[in-house]
Amino acid sequence: MAPNPVSRRDWDDAHLINAVLDLHGDDPEFGYRLLTDELRLNGFAASENRVWRLCSQQRIFSVHSRKRGLNREPGPPVHDDLLERDFTADTVNSKSLTGLTEHPTGEGKLYLCAITDCASNKIAG
Protein backbone atom coordinates (compact mmCIF):
# COMPACT_ATOMS: atom_id res chain seq x y z
CA MET A 1 0.00 0.00 0.00
CA ALA A 2 1.43 3.37 -1.04
CA PRO A 3 1.74 6.09 1.60
CA ASN A 4 -0.70 8.95 1.45
CA PRO A 5 1.12 11.84 -0.31
CA VAL A 6 -1.02 14.43 1.49
CA SER A 7 -0.63 14.94 5.22
CA ARG A 8 -3.63 15.25 7.50
CA ARG A 9 -2.81 18.91 8.19
CA ASP A 10 -2.57 19.73 4.47
CA TRP A 11 -5.89 17.94 3.92
CA ASP A 12 -7.55 19.95 6.71
CA ASP A 13 -5.96 23.17 5.44
CA ALA A 14 -7.37 22.53 1.97
CA HIS A 15 -10.88 22.10 3.39
CA LEU A 16 -10.46 25.23 5.50
CA ILE A 17 -9.26 27.21 2.47
CA ASN A 18 -12.31 26.10 0.48
CA ALA A 19 -14.61 27.13 3.33
CA VAL A 20 -12.80 30.47 3.70
CA LEU A 21 -13.07 31.12 -0.04
CA ASP A 22 -16.82 30.42 0.09
CA LEU A 23 -17.29 32.75 3.07
CA HIS A 24 -15.06 35.40 1.55
CA GLY A 25 -17.02 35.25 -1.71
CA ASP A 26 -20.25 35.82 0.22
CA ASP A 27 -18.90 38.80 2.15
CA PRO A 28 -15.51 40.16 1.00
CA GLU A 29 -15.45 42.75 3.80
CA PHE A 30 -14.79 40.00 6.36
CA GLY A 31 -11.26 39.88 7.71
CA TYR A 32 -9.60 36.79 9.12
CA ARG A 33 -11.15 37.31 12.57
CA LEU A 34 -14.72 37.37 11.26
CA LEU A 35 -13.92 34.51 8.91
CA THR A 36 -12.72 32.51 11.94
CA ASP A 37 -15.99 33.20 13.74
CA GLU A 38 -18.00 32.16 10.68
CA LEU A 39 -15.93 28.98 10.31
CA ARG A 40 -16.68 28.08 13.92
CA LEU A 41 -20.39 28.65 13.31
CA ASN A 42 -20.15 26.29 10.33
CA GLY A 43 -18.51 23.54 12.39
CA PHE A 44 -14.83 24.06 11.57
CA ALA A 45 -12.28 24.19 14.37
CA ALA A 46 -9.47 26.63 13.60
CA SER A 47 -7.64 29.33 15.50
CA GLU A 48 -7.36 32.91 14.32
CA ASN A 49 -3.63 32.41 13.73
CA ARG A 50 -4.27 29.44 11.46
CA VAL A 51 -6.94 31.27 9.48
CA TRP A 52 -4.63 34.30 9.21
CA ARG A 53 -1.80 32.06 7.92
CA LEU A 54 -4.04 30.40 5.34
CA CYS A 55 -5.52 33.73 4.22
CA SER A 56 -2.03 35.19 3.87
CA GLN A 57 -0.78 32.21 1.86
CA GLN A 58 -3.80 32.29 -0.44
CA ARG A 59 -3.78 36.12 -0.71
CA ILE A 60 -7.29 36.40 0.73
CA PHE A 61 -7.71 39.89 2.14
CA SER A 62 -10.71 41.87 3.29
CA VAL A 63 -11.94 44.55 0.95
CA HIS A 64 -11.73 47.99 2.48
CA SER A 65 -14.30 50.51 1.41
CA ARG A 66 -12.57 53.56 0.09
CA LYS A 67 -12.89 56.48 2.44
CA ARG A 68 -14.10 59.67 0.93
CA GLY A 69 -11.21 62.00 1.43
CA LEU A 70 -11.49 65.68 1.82
CA ASN A 71 -11.21 67.75 -1.30
CA ARG A 72 -7.61 68.88 -0.99
CA GLU A 73 -7.82 71.51 -3.69
CA PRO A 74 -9.40 74.78 -2.61
CA GLY A 75 -12.21 75.96 -4.79
CA PRO A 76 -12.89 79.50 -5.87
CA PRO A 77 -13.80 81.91 -3.07
CA VAL A 78 -17.52 81.99 -2.42
CA HIS A 79 -17.52 85.66 -1.44
CA ASP A 80 -15.26 88.68 -1.41
CA ASP A 81 -12.95 89.17 1.58
CA LEU A 82 -14.26 92.58 2.63
CA LEU A 83 -12.27 92.69 5.88
CA GLU A 84 -9.09 91.47 4.21
CA ARG A 85 -8.56 89.26 7.28
CA ASP A 86 -8.17 92.29 9.57
CA PHE A 87 -10.45 91.54 12.52
CA THR A 88 -9.60 94.58 14.61
CA ALA A 89 -11.78 97.69 14.88
CA ASP A 90 -11.39 101.04 16.66
CA THR A 91 -15.07 101.95 16.99
CA VAL A 92 -18.07 99.91 18.03
CA ASN A 93 -20.34 98.66 15.21
CA SER A 94 -17.79 99.40 12.50
CA LYS A 95 -16.95 95.72 11.81
CA SER A 96 -19.06 92.69 12.60
CA LEU A 97 -18.49 88.97 12.17
CA THR A 98 -21.10 86.26 11.87
CA GLY A 99 -21.07 82.55 12.52
CA LEU A 100 -23.69 79.99 11.60
CA THR A 101 -23.95 76.49 13.07
CA GLU A 102 -26.41 73.69 12.53
CA HIS A 103 -27.48 71.39 15.38
CA PRO A 104 -29.66 68.33 14.81
CA THR A 105 -32.51 67.96 17.32
CA GLY A 106 -35.41 65.59 17.76
CA GLU A 107 -37.70 68.05 15.99
CA GLY A 108 -35.36 68.78 13.09
CA LYS A 109 -32.39 71.04 12.52
CA LEU A 110 -31.70 74.06 14.70
CA TYR A 111 -29.67 76.87 13.16
CA LEU A 112 -27.78 79.25 15.43
CA CYS A 113 -26.37 82.52 14.13
CA ALA A 114 -24.17 84.80 16.23
CA ILE A 115 -23.13 88.34 15.32
CA THR A 116 -19.95 89.54 17.02
CA ASP A 117 -18.69 93.11 17.15
CA CYS A 118 -14.95 93.29 16.39
CA ALA A 119 -14.26 96.33 18.61
CA SER A 120 -15.91 95.14 21.83
CA ASN A 121 -15.67 91.38 21.15
CA LYS A 122 -19.23 90.97 22.41
CA ILE A 123 -22.11 89.08 20.87
CA ALA A 124 -24.39 91.69 19.33
CA GLY A 125 -27.25 89.40 18.42
Tab-separated table of C-alpha atoms in Angstrom:
chain	number	residue	atom	x	y	z
A	1	MET	CA	0.000	0.000	0.000
A	2	ALA	CA	1.430	3.370	-1.036
A	3	PRO	CA	1.743	6.087	1.600
A	4	ASN	CA	-0.703	8.953	1.446
A	5	PRO	CA	1.119	11.842	-0.309
A	6	VAL	CA	-1.025	14.430	1.492
A	7	SER	CA	-0.632	14.940	5.225
A	8	ARG	CA	-3.634	15.247	7.502
A	9	ARG	CA	-2.807	18.909	8.188
A	10	ASP	CA	-2.573	19.729	4.472
A	11	TRP	CA	-5.886	17.937	3.921
A	12	ASP	CA	-7.548	19.949	6.710
A	13	ASP	CA	-5.964	23.169	5.444
A	14	ALA	CA	-7.374	22.530	1.966
A	15	HIS	CA	-10.878	22.099	3.393
A	16	LEU	CA	-10.462	25.232	5.500
A	17	ILE	CA	-9.260	27.205	2.474
A	18	ASN	CA	-12.312	26.100	0.482
A	19	ALA	CA	-14.605	27.134	3.327
A	20	VAL	CA	-12.796	30.471	3.704
A	21	LEU	CA	-13.074	31.118	-0.036
A	22	ASP	CA	-16.816	30.419	0.086
A	23	LEU	CA	-17.288	32.745	3.066
A	24	HIS	CA	-15.056	35.398	1.548
A	25	GLY	CA	-17.015	35.248	-1.709
A	26	ASP	CA	-20.248	35.819	0.217
A	27	ASP	CA	-18.903	38.799	2.152
A	28	PRO	CA	-15.513	40.162	1.002
A	29	GLU	CA	-15.446	42.752	3.805
A	30	PHE	CA	-14.786	39.997	6.360
A	31	GLY	CA	-11.258	39.878	7.713
A	32	TYR	CA	-9.596	36.794	9.124
A	33	ARG	CA	-11.153	37.313	12.573
A	34	LEU	CA	-14.717	37.369	11.263
A	35	LEU	CA	-13.916	34.506	8.911
A	36	THR	CA	-12.715	32.506	11.937
A	37	ASP	CA	-15.985	33.197	13.738
A	38	GLU	CA	-17.999	32.160	10.684
A	39	LEU	CA	-15.927	28.984	10.310
A	40	ARG	CA	-16.679	28.080	13.923
A	41	LEU	CA	-20.388	28.653	13.312
A	42	ASN	CA	-20.148	26.290	10.326
A	43	GLY	CA	-18.513	23.536	12.387
A	44	PHE	CA	-14.834	24.057	11.573
A	45	ALA	CA	-12.275	24.190	14.372
A	46	ALA	CA	-9.468	26.628	13.595
A	47	SER	CA	-7.641	29.329	15.500
A	48	GLU	CA	-7.356	32.914	14.319
A	49	ASN	CA	-3.627	32.409	13.725
A	50	ARG	CA	-4.273	29.441	11.459
A	51	VAL	CA	-6.943	31.274	9.476
A	52	TRP	CA	-4.627	34.297	9.205
A	53	ARG	CA	-1.800	32.061	7.917
A	54	LEU	CA	-4.039	30.402	5.338
A	55	CYS	CA	-5.519	33.728	4.215
A	56	SER	CA	-2.029	35.193	3.866
A	57	GLN	CA	-0.785	32.208	1.860
A	58	GLN	CA	-3.805	32.287	-0.442
A	59	ARG	CA	-3.776	36.122	-0.705
A	60	ILE	CA	-7.293	36.405	0.733
A	61	PHE	CA	-7.712	39.892	2.141
A	62	SER	CA	-10.707	41.866	3.286
A	63	VAL	CA	-11.943	44.548	0.951
A	64	HIS	CA	-11.733	47.995	2.484
A	65	SER	CA	-14.295	50.507	1.409
A	66	ARG	CA	-12.573	53.562	0.092
A	67	LYS	CA	-12.889	56.479	2.443
A	68	ARG	CA	-14.104	59.670	0.931
A	69	GLY	CA	-11.209	61.998	1.426
A	70	LEU	CA	-11.485	65.677	1.816
A	71	ASN	CA	-11.208	67.747	-1.296
A	72	ARG	CA	-7.610	68.884	-0.986
A	73	GLU	CA	-7.817	71.515	-3.688
A	74	PRO	CA	-9.396	74.777	-2.610
A	75	GLY	CA	-12.209	75.959	-4.789
A	76	PRO	CA	-12.894	79.499	-5.874
A	77	PRO	CA	-13.798	81.912	-3.071
A	78	VAL	CA	-17.522	81.986	-2.424
A	79	HIS	CA	-17.518	85.659	-1.441
A	80	ASP	CA	-15.264	88.678	-1.406
A	81	ASP	CA	-12.946	89.172	1.581
A	82	LEU	CA	-14.260	92.578	2.627
A	83	LEU	CA	-12.272	92.687	5.884
A	84	GLU	CA	-9.091	91.473	4.213
A	85	ARG	CA	-8.559	89.259	7.285
A	86	ASP	CA	-8.166	92.287	9.568
A	87	PHE	CA	-10.453	91.538	12.518
A	88	THR	CA	-9.598	94.584	14.611
A	89	ALA	CA	-11.778	97.690	14.875
A	90	ASP	CA	-11.395	101.036	16.658
A	91	THR	CA	-15.065	101.953	16.994
A	92	VAL	CA	-18.074	99.913	18.026
A	93	ASN	CA	-20.339	98.660	15.213
A	94	SER	CA	-17.785	99.403	12.497
A	95	LYS	CA	-16.947	95.725	11.807
A	96	SER	CA	-19.063	92.695	12.599
A	97	LEU	CA	-18.493	88.975	12.166
A	98	THR	CA	-21.104	86.257	11.872
A	99	GLY	CA	-21.068	82.551	12.520
A	100	LEU	CA	-23.685	79.994	11.600
A	101	THR	CA	-23.952	76.492	13.074
A	102	GLU	CA	-26.409	73.685	12.527
A	103	HIS	CA	-27.483	71.391	15.381
A	104	PRO	CA	-29.660	68.327	14.809
A	105	THR	CA	-32.510	67.962	17.317
A	106	GLY	CA	-35.413	65.591	17.760
A	107	GLU	CA	-37.699	68.054	15.990
A	108	GLY	CA	-35.358	68.776	13.087
A	109	LYS	CA	-32.389	71.037	12.524
A	110	LEU	CA	-31.698	74.057	14.699
A	111	TYR	CA	-29.674	76.867	13.162
A	112	LEU	CA	-27.779	79.248	15.434
A	113	CYS	CA	-26.371	82.517	14.128
A	114	ALA	CA	-24.172	84.799	16.231
A	115	ILE	CA	-23.134	88.336	15.320
A	116	THR	CA	-19.951	89.541	17.018
A	117	ASP	CA	-18.692	93.114	17.152
A	118	CYS	CA	-14.952	93.295	16.390
A	119	ALA	CA	-14.258	96.326	18.610
A	120	SER	CA	-15.913	95.143	21.834
A	121	ASN	CA	-15.666	91.383	21.146
A	122	LYS	CA	-19.235	90.970	22.411
A	123	ILE	CA	-22.106	89.084	20.865
A	124	ALA	CA	-24.395	91.690	19.334
A	125	GLY	CA	-27.252	89.395	18.422
